[in-house]
Coordinates of C-alpha atoms and ligand atoms in Angstrom, one line a residue:
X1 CA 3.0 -38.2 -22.0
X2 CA 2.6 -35.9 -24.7
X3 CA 5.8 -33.3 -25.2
X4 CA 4.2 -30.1 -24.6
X5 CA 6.7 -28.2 -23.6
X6 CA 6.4 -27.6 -19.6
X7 CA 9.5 -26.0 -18.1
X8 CA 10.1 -26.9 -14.5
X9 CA 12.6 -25.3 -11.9
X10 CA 13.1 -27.2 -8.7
X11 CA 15.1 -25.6 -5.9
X12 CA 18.0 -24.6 -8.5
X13 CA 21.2 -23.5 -7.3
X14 CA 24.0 -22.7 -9.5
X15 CA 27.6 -21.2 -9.2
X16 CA 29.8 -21.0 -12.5
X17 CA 32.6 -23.3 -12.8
X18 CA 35.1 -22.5 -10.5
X19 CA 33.6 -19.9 -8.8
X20 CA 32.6 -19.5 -4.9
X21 CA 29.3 -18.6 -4.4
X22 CA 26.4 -19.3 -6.5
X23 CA 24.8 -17.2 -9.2
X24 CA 21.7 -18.7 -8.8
X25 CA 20.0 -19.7 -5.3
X26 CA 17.1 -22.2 -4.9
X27 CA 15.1 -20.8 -8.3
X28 CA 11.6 -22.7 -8.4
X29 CA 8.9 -21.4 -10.7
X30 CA 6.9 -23.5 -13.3
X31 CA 6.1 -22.2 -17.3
X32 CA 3.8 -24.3 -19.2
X33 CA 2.2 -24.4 -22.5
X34 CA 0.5 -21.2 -23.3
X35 CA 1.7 -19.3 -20.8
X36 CA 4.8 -16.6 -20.9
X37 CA 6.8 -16.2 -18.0
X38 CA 9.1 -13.2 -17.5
X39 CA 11.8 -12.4 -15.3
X40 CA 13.0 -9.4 -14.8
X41 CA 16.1 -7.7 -12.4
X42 CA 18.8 -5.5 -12.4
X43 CA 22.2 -6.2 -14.5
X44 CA 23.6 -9.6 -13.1
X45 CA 20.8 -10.3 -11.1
X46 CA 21.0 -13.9 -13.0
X47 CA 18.8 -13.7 -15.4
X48 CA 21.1 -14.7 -18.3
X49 CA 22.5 -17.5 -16.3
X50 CA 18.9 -19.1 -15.5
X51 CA 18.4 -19.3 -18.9
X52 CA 21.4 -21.2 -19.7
X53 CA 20.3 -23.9 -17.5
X54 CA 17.6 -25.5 -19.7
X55 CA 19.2 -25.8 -22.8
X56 CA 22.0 -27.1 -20.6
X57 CA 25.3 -24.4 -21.4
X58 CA 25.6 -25.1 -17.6
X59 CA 24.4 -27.7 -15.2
X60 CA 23.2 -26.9 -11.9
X61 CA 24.9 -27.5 -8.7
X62 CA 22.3 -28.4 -6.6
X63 CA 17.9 -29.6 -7.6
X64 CA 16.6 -30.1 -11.4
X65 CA 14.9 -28.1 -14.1
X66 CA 13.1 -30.5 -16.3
X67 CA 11.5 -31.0 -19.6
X68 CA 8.2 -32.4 -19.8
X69 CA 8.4 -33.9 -16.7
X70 CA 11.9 -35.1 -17.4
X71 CA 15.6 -34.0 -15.7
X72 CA 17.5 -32.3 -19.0
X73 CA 20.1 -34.1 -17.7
X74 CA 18.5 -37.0 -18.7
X75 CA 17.7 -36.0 -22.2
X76 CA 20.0 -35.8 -26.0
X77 CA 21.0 -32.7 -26.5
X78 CA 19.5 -33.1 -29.8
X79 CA 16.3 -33.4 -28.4
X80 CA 16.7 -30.7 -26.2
X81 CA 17.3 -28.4 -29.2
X82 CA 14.5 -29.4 -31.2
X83 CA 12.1 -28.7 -28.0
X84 CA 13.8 -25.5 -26.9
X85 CA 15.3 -22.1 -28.7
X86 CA 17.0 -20.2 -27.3
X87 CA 17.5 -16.1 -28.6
X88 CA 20.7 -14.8 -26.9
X89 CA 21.6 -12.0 -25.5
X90 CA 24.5 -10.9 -27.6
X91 CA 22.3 -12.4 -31.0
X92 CA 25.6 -14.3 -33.3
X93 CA 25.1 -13.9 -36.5
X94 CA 27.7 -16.1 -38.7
X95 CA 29.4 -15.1 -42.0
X96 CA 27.3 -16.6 -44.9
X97 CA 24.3 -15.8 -46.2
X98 CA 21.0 -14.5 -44.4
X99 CA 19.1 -18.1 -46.0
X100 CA 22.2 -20.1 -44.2
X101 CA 21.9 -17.5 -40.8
X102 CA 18.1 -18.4 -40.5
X103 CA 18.3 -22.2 -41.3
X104 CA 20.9 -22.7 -39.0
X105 CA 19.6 -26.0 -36.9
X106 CA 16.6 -26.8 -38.8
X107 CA 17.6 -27.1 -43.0
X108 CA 14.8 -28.6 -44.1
X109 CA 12.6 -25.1 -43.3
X110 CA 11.1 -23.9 -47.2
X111 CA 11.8 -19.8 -48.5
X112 CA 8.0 -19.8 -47.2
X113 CA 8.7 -20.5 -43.4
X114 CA 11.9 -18.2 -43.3
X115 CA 9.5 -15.0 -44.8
X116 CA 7.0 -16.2 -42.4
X117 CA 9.6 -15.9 -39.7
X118 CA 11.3 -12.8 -40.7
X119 CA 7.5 -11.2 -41.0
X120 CA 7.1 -12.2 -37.8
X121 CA 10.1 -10.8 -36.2
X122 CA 9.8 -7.4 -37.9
X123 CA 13.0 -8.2 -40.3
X124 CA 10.6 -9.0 -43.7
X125 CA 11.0 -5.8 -45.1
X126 CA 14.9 -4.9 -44.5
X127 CA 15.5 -8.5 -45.8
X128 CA 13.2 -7.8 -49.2
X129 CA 15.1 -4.3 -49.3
X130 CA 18.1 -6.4 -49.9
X131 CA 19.4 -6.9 -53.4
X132 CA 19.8 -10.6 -52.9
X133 CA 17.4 -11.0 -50.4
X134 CA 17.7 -14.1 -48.4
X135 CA 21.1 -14.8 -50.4
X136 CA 22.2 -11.3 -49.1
X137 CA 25.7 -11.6 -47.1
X138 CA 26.1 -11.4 -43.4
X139 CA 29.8 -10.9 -42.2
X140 CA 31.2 -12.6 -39.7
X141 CA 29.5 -11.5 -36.1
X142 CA 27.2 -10.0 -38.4
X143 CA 28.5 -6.5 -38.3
X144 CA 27.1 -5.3 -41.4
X145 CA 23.7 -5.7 -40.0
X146 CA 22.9 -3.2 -37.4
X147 CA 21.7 -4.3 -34.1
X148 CA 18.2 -4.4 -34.1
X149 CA 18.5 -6.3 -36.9
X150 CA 20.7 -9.0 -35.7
X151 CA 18.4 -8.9 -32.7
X152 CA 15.2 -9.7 -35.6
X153 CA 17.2 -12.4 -37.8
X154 CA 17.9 -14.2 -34.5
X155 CA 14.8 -13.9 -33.5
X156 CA 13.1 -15.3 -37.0
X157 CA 16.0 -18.0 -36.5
X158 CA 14.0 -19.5 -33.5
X159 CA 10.9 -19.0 -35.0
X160 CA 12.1 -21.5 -38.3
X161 CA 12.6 -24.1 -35.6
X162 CA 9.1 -24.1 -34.2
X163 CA 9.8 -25.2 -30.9
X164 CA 7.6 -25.6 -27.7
X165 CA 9.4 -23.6 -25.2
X166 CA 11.1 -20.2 -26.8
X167 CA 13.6 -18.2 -23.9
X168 CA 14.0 -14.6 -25.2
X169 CA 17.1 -13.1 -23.1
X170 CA 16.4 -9.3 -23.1
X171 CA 15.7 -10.0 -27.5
X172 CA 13.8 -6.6 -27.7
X173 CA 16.0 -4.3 -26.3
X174 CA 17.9 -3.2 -29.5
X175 CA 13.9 -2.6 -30.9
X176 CA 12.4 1.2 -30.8
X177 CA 9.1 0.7 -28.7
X178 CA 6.7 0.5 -31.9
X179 CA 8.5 -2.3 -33.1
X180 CA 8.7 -4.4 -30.4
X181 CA 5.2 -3.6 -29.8
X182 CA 4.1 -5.0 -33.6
X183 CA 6.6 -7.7 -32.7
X184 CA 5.4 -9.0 -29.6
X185 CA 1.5 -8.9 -31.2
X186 CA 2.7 -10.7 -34.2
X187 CA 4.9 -13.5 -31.4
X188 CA 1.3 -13.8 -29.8
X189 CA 0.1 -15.3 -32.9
X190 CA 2.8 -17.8 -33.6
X191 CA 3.6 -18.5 -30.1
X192 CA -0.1 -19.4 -28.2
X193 CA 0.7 -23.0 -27.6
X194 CA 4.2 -22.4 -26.9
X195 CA 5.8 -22.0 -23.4
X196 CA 7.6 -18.5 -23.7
X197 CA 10.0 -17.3 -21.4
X198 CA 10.7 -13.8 -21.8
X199 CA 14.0 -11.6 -19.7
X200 CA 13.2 -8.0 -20.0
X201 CA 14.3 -4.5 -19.7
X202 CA 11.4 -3.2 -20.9
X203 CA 8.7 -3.1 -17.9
X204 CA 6.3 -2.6 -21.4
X205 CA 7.4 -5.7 -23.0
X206 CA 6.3 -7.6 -20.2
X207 CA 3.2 -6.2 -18.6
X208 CA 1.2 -8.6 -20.4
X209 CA 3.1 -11.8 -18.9
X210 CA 0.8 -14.3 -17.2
X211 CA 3.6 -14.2 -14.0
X212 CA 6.5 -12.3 -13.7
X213 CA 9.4 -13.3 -11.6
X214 CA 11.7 -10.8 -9.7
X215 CA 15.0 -11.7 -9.4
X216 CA 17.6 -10.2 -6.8
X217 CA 20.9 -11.3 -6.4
X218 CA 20.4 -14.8 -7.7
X219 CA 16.9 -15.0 -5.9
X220 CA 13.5 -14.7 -6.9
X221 CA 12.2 -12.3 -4.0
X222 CA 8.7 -11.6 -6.0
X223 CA 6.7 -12.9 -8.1
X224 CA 3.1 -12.6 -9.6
X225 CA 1.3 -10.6 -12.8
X226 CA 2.0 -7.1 -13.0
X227 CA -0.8 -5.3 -11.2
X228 CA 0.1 -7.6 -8.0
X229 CA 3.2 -6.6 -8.1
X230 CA 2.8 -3.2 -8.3
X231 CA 0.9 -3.5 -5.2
X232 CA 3.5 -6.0 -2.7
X233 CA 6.8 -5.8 -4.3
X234 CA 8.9 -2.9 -3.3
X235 CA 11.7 -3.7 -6.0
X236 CA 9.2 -4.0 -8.8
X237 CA 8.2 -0.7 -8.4
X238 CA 11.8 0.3 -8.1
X239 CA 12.2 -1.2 -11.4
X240 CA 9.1 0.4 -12.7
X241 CA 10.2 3.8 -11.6
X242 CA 13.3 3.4 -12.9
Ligands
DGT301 P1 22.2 -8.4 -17.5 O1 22.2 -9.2 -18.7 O2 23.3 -7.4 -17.4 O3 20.9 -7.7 -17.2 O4 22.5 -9.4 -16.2 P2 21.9 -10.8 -15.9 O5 20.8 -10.7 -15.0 O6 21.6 -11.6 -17.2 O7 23.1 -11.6 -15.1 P3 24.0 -12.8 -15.6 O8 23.2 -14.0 -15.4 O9 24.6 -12.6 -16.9 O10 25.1 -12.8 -14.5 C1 24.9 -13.1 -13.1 C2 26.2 -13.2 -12.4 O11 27.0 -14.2 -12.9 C3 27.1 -11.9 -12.5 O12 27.7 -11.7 -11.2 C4 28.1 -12.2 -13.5 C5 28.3 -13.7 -13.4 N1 28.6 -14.4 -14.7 C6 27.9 -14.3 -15.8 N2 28.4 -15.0 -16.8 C7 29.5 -15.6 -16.2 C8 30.4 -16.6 -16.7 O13 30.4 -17.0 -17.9 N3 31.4 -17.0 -15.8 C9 31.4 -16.5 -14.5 N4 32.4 -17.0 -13.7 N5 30.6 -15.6 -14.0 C10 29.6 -15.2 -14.9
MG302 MG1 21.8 -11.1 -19.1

């Protein structure tokens, strides 16, 4: 079978290690090729943790996500990296220079597919401002970057790896509103045959989403595009008011 990038979650359960009750309770929801998928909650609803699963920081406890068709489990971890990319919460940026920061995972990229990538993710022009450009220096953590920047360089960093499935935990947050509105048309472009998976604050950044999943508590208690679920689920429009 071809290697699409379909993202499966069957009855997933997960607690972290050593703790008592689970994070995470019987997730099932399926993202395919062309599609994005967002989920959306309040703070520790889970989001961050049903992430993890697929490029396999954790394991569940109980049922599978696969890859193509295939338990993650069951797959390298190199493999898993190639397919999948991951753009963190808290975006780590390592001390080096912004060339090493973007090729991280993927060196044989050319200057051509790291602009590409930083055009997309909104970071061409503070990168070009730069004396040195892509040999500009990051610091360790990245901390003389600001955070909407770090949030854009890690962002470009997934793009260099042109993967089939990208997970975006909460990556636009740090944006102003017009800029993640340029950004997400510009992702649109690079991104139609890919399986995205976006977590969002934002109810704007995700309106668009082809199925949005409400989590609670480590549940999904809604799900559907946006209209519907402005119409049947009560905590959607919580979240919308809020
Ligand atoms: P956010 O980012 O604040 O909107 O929240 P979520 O939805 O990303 O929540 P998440 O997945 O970070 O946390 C879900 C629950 O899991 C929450 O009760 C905190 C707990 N948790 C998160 N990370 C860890 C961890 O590394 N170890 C343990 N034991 N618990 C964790
Ligand atoms: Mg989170």
């Amino acid at each position: 079978a071809a290697l699409t990038g379909v993202v499966e979650y069957r009855n997933v359960t997960f607690a972290y290690p050593g703790a008592e009750s689970p994070v995470l309770s019987n997730i099932s929801f399926t993202a395919r090729p062309g599609q994005t998928i967002a989920i959306i909650g309040s703070t520790g609803a889970g989001k961050t943790s049903l992430l993890s699963l697929l490029p396999r920081l954790y394991d569940p406890v109980e049922g599978q996500v696969l890859l193509d068709g295939v338990p993650v489990d069951k797959l390298d971890r190199a493999e898993i990296t190639k397919r999948v990319a991951l753009v963190p919460q808290r975006p780590y940026l390592f001390s080096g220079t912004i060339e090493h920061n973007l090729r991280f995972g993927k060196t044989e990229a050319t200057d051509q597919e790291l602009w590409d990538a930083l055009r997309v993710a909104q970071g061409e022009s503070f990168v070009r401002e730069k004396k040195n450009g892509l040999g500009a220096r990051i610091s360790q953590g990245g901390t003389n970057v600001s955070g909407g920047q770090r949030q854009r360089l890690c962002i470009a960093r997934a793009l260099v790896t042109k993967p089939r499935v990208y997970l975006f935990d909460d990556s636009f947050s740090a944006l102003d509103v017009a800029t993640d509105a340029r950004l997400r048309t510009a992702l649109k472009g690079i991104t139609r045959d890919a399986t995205v998976i976006i977590v969002a604050q934002r109810i704007s950044t995700i309106t668009e989403a082809d199925q949005i999943l409400v989590l609670d508590n480590g549940r999904i208690v809604d799900r559907g595009t946006h209209e519907e679920l402005l119409e049947t689920s009560p905590t959607y429009q919580e979240i919308v008011e809020s």
